[in-house]
Tab-separated table of C-alpha atoms in Angstrom:
chain	number	residue	atom	x	y	z
A	1	MET	CA	19.818	7.951	-73.056
A	2	ASN	CA	16.234	8.131	-74.370
A	3	ASP	CA	15.803	7.633	-78.109
A	4	PHE	CA	14.871	11.139	-79.205
A	5	THR	CA	14.689	10.063	-82.855
A	6	ASN	CA	11.355	8.337	-82.147
A	7	LEU	CA	9.296	11.427	-81.398
A	8	THR	CA	5.546	11.360	-81.915
A	9	ASN	CA	3.966	13.456	-84.661
A	10	VAL	CA	2.655	15.895	-82.045
A	11	GLN	CA	6.134	16.332	-80.610
A	12	LYS	CA	7.581	16.887	-84.074
A	13	ASP	CA	4.858	19.468	-84.705
A	14	VAL	CA	6.021	21.357	-81.606
A	15	LEU	CA	9.569	21.512	-82.959
A	16	ARG	CA	8.302	22.499	-86.416
A	17	GLU	CA	6.177	25.293	-84.937
A	18	ILE	CA	9.214	26.668	-83.123
A	19	GLY	CA	11.079	26.529	-86.419
A	20	ASN	CA	8.265	28.385	-88.183
A	21	ILE	CA	8.223	31.131	-85.555
A	22	GLY	CA	11.992	31.453	-85.860
A	23	ALA	CA	11.666	31.584	-89.641
A	24	GLY	CA	9.055	34.324	-89.372
A	25	ASN	CA	11.325	36.389	-87.146
A	26	ALA	CA	14.267	35.756	-89.461
A	27	ALA	CA	12.218	36.751	-92.522
A	28	THR	CA	11.463	40.121	-90.942
A	29	SER	CA	15.141	40.732	-90.221
A	30	MET	CA	16.246	39.476	-93.650
A	31	ALA	CA	13.659	41.718	-95.337
A	32	LYS	CA	15.227	44.749	-93.640
A	33	LEU	CA	18.708	43.577	-94.650
A	34	LEU	CA	17.708	42.951	-98.284
A	35	ASN	CA	15.152	45.773	-98.501
A	36	LYS	CA	12.577	43.474	-100.106
A	37	LYS	CA	9.827	41.109	-99.023
A	38	ILE	CA	11.134	37.746	-97.883
A	39	ASP	CA	9.183	34.548	-97.262
A	40	MET	CA	10.732	31.826	-95.125
A	41	GLN	CA	9.360	28.348	-94.573
A	42	VAL	CA	10.336	25.308	-92.528
A	43	PRO	CA	9.233	22.287	-94.584
A	44	SER	CA	10.585	19.717	-92.148
A	45	VAL	CA	12.185	19.230	-88.744
A	46	LYS	CA	14.043	16.028	-87.923
A	47	VAL	CA	15.790	14.679	-84.845
A	48	VAL	CA	18.512	12.402	-86.154
A	49	SER	CA	21.480	10.408	-84.945
A	50	PHE	CA	24.943	11.619	-85.895
A	51	ASP	CA	25.248	8.762	-88.378
A	52	GLU	CA	22.442	10.329	-90.434
A	53	VAL	CA	23.670	13.927	-90.384
A	54	MET	CA	26.311	13.643	-93.115
A	55	GLU	CA	23.961	11.776	-95.441
A	56	LEU	CA	21.211	14.376	-95.050
A	57	ILE	CA	23.460	17.250	-96.135
A	58	GLY	CA	24.666	15.501	-99.276
A	59	GLY	CA	27.547	13.310	-98.153
A	60	PRO	CA	31.127	14.003	-96.993
A	61	ASP	CA	32.328	15.145	-100.440
A	62	GLU	CA	29.664	17.859	-100.805
A	63	LEU	CA	31.230	21.334	-100.987
A	64	ILE	CA	29.415	23.565	-98.503
A	65	ALA	CA	29.526	26.898	-96.746
A	66	ALA	CA	28.864	26.507	-93.034
A	67	VAL	CA	28.396	29.293	-90.509
A	68	PHE	CA	29.275	27.867	-87.095
A	69	PHE	CA	28.181	29.058	-83.652
A	70	ARG	CA	28.539	27.920	-80.091
A	71	ILE	CA	25.360	28.320	-78.002
A	72	GLN	CA	25.960	30.013	-74.697
A	73	GLY	CA	23.622	30.249	-71.726
A	74	GLU	CA	21.529	27.749	-69.802
A	75	ALA	CA	21.404	25.133	-72.584
A	76	PRO	CA	24.794	25.100	-74.327
A	77	GLY	CA	25.299	23.403	-77.647
A	78	THR	CA	26.551	23.883	-81.192
A	79	VAL	CA	24.874	25.268	-84.320
A	80	TYR	CA	25.733	25.016	-88.010
A	81	PHE	CA	23.887	26.921	-90.746
A	82	ILE	CA	24.738	25.068	-93.967
A	83	LEU	CA	24.349	26.118	-97.610
A	84	SER	CA	25.676	24.806	-100.894
A	85	ILE	CA	28.272	27.123	-102.433
A	86	GLU	CA	25.824	28.166	-105.179
A	87	GLU	CA	23.131	29.030	-102.644
A	88	ALA	CA	25.585	30.869	-100.417
A	89	GLU	CA	26.841	33.013	-103.299
A	90	PHE	CA	23.272	33.709	-104.439
A	91	LEU	CA	22.389	34.871	-100.917
A	92	VAL	CA	25.474	37.093	-100.758
A	93	ASN	CA	24.557	38.667	-104.105
A	94	GLU	CA	21.105	39.458	-102.737
A	95	ILE	CA	22.560	41.104	-99.637
A	96	VAL	CA	25.220	43.082	-101.522
A	97	PRO	CA	23.816	43.810	-105.024
A	98	GLY	CA	26.529	44.108	-107.646
A	99	ASN	CA	28.993	42.171	-105.516
A	100	LYS	CA	30.083	38.961	-107.222
A	101	GLY	CA	29.926	37.241	-103.847
A	102	ASN	CA	32.759	34.861	-104.610
A	103	LEU	CA	33.550	32.652	-101.647
A	104	LEU	CA	36.239	30.411	-103.123
A	105	GLY	CA	39.916	30.714	-103.985
A	106	GLU	CA	41.795	33.898	-104.733
A	107	THR	CA	38.608	35.703	-105.804
A	108	ALA	CA	37.035	35.313	-102.354
A	109	ASN	CA	36.360	38.684	-100.767
A	110	ASP	CA	35.740	39.992	-97.283
A	111	PHE	CA	32.389	41.570	-98.208
A	112	ALA	CA	30.986	38.213	-99.289
A	113	ILE	CA	32.254	36.468	-96.172
A	114	SER	CA	30.914	39.179	-93.855
A	115	ALA	CA	27.527	39.174	-95.610
A	116	LEU	CA	27.188	35.403	-95.242
A	117	GLN	CA	28.178	35.546	-91.582
A	118	GLU	CA	25.558	38.238	-90.989
A	119	ALA	CA	22.855	36.188	-92.721
A	120	GLY	CA	23.786	33.174	-90.592
A	121	ASN	CA	23.774	35.345	-87.494
A	122	ILE	CA	20.251	36.630	-88.242
A	123	LEU	CA	18.860	33.153	-88.911
A	124	THR	CA	20.503	31.535	-85.911
A	125	GLY	CA	19.547	34.354	-83.564
A	126	SER	CA	15.917	34.151	-84.727
A	127	TYR	CA	15.674	30.386	-84.246
A	128	LEU	CA	17.358	30.449	-80.854
A	129	SER	CA	15.148	33.340	-79.750
A	130	ALA	CA	12.025	31.359	-80.675
A	131	LEU	CA	13.322	28.272	-78.884
A	132	SER	CA	14.292	30.335	-75.843
A	133	ASP	CA	10.859	31.989	-75.688
A	134	PHE	CA	9.091	28.626	-75.908
A	135	THR	CA	11.201	26.981	-73.222
A	136	SER	CA	12.006	29.998	-71.003
A	137	ILE	CA	15.629	28.873	-71.222
A	138	ASN	CA	18.278	31.513	-71.964
A	139	MET	CA	20.307	30.742	-75.117
A	140	GLN	CA	22.598	33.119	-77.004
A	141	PRO	CA	24.779	32.482	-80.094
A	142	SER	CA	28.511	33.186	-80.020
A	143	VAL	CA	30.302	35.207	-82.698
A	144	PRO	CA	29.780	33.427	-86.064
A	145	TYR	CA	32.615	31.567	-87.780
A	146	LEU	CA	32.548	30.675	-91.486
A	147	SER	CA	34.076	27.561	-93.062
A	148	ILE	CA	34.020	26.666	-96.758
A	149	ASP	CA	35.126	23.127	-97.533
A	150	MET	CA	33.813	19.636	-98.106
A	151	ALA	CA	31.159	18.626	-95.587
A	152	GLY	CA	33.358	15.836	-94.266
A	153	ALA	CA	36.216	18.219	-93.523
A	154	ILE	CA	33.958	20.745	-91.778
A	155	LEU	CA	31.701	18.435	-89.796
A	156	THR	CA	33.602	15.225	-89.087
A	157	VAL	CA	35.932	16.587	-86.415
A	158	GLY	CA	33.144	18.506	-84.706
A	159	LEU	CA	30.760	15.570	-84.800
A	160	LEU	CA	33.402	13.179	-83.519
A	161	GLU	CA	34.141	15.453	-80.587
A	162	LEU	CA	30.477	16.008	-79.838
A	163	SER	CA	29.640	12.308	-80.185
A	164	GLN	CA	31.626	11.723	-77.034
A	165	VAL	CA	29.003	13.664	-75.070
A	166	SER	CA	25.871	13.691	-77.245
A	167	ASP	CA	24.015	11.419	-79.666
A	168	TYR	CA	21.473	13.566	-81.499
A	169	ALA	CA	21.097	16.606	-83.690
A	170	ILE	CA	18.005	18.625	-84.612
A	171	ILE	CA	17.864	19.433	-88.346
A	172	ILE	CA	15.587	22.263	-89.475
A	173	ASP	CA	15.231	22.628	-93.249
A	174	THR	CA	14.905	26.285	-94.218
A	175	LYS	CA	13.604	27.804	-97.468
A	176	ILE	CA	14.290	31.490	-98.102
A	177	ASN	CA	12.271	32.957	-100.979
A	178	GLU	CA	11.796	36.372	-102.494
A	179	GLN	CA	8.054	36.765	-102.669
A	180	GLU	CA	8.186	38.516	-106.037
A	181	ASP	CA	9.512	35.550	-108.010
A	182	GLN	CA	9.843	32.778	-105.428
A	183	LYS	CA	13.481	32.325	-106.363
A	184	GLY	CA	15.555	31.552	-103.333
A	185	VAL	CA	17.753	29.162	-101.435
A	186	GLN	CA	17.306	26.157	-99.206
A	187	GLY	CA	19.621	25.804	-96.241
A	188	THR	CA	19.981	23.509	-93.281
A	189	PHE	CA	19.972	24.655	-89.671
A	190	LEU	CA	21.786	21.993	-87.628
A	191	LEU	CA	21.336	22.255	-83.854
A	192	ILE	CA	23.431	19.930	-81.682
A	193	PRO	CA	22.588	20.486	-78.011
A	194	ASP	CA	24.912	19.175	-75.341
A	195	PRO	CA	23.317	16.030	-73.841
A	196	ALA	CA	22.006	17.664	-70.668
A	197	SER	CA	20.725	20.564	-72.787
A	198	LEU	CA	18.724	18.295	-75.099
A	199	THR	CA	16.933	16.670	-72.180
A	200	LYS	CA	16.341	20.068	-70.572
A	201	LEU	CA	14.936	21.563	-73.789
A	202	PHE	CA	12.617	18.652	-74.509
A	203	HIS	CA	11.353	18.490	-70.950
A	204	ALA	CA	10.604	22.230	-71.112
A	205	LEU	CA	8.564	21.512	-74.258
A	206	GLY	CA	6.684	18.699	-72.518
A	207	ILE	CA	8.491	16.043	-74.551
A	208	THR	CA	9.146	13.370	-71.939
A	209	GLU	CA	7.797	10.202	-73.527
A	210	TYR	CA	8.873	8.530	-76.728
A	211	ASP	CA	7.450	5.877	-79.037
């Protein structure tokens, strides 16, 4: 398989631009959900090997909230939207003001879980829509599933299974800010296309040669 981790700067810019368009779409939807102005940015986009994924999200012992999707359509794959517990609870509190947004233990509540799933659904749908528009390839997210556990427990099994058929993941860093005070959260959008899907997507973007 081609080494997709060695993309040129121009090719990385293409992926970053898609991320920025997705972030813009997501910001519009999140603004309606939160009833306030939202600014979203994509500071970096990386194509990494599976060995690097765990390290980039803080290590296997990092406690995270991960909204998981399966991509359906012409380019199937898997998506994780990952937040630290503190960031996830902050986001829930923004969506449901006055709700404590607890996601752990006996104090966890259905409102918090549903709110986080909806936020993940909005973000994922926006990114996939931007990618689909750019490539003219149909991609739709499945129903979202939420897991709260250590990163190793959430990702290891999935990555091991996927490593049998794929080698790379696309990581899109995402910053969500309220424009009034610039307080916000930083999450990670982890896109793991099936191997044939990755080649198809990159070819559709004109990415056919690598350093």
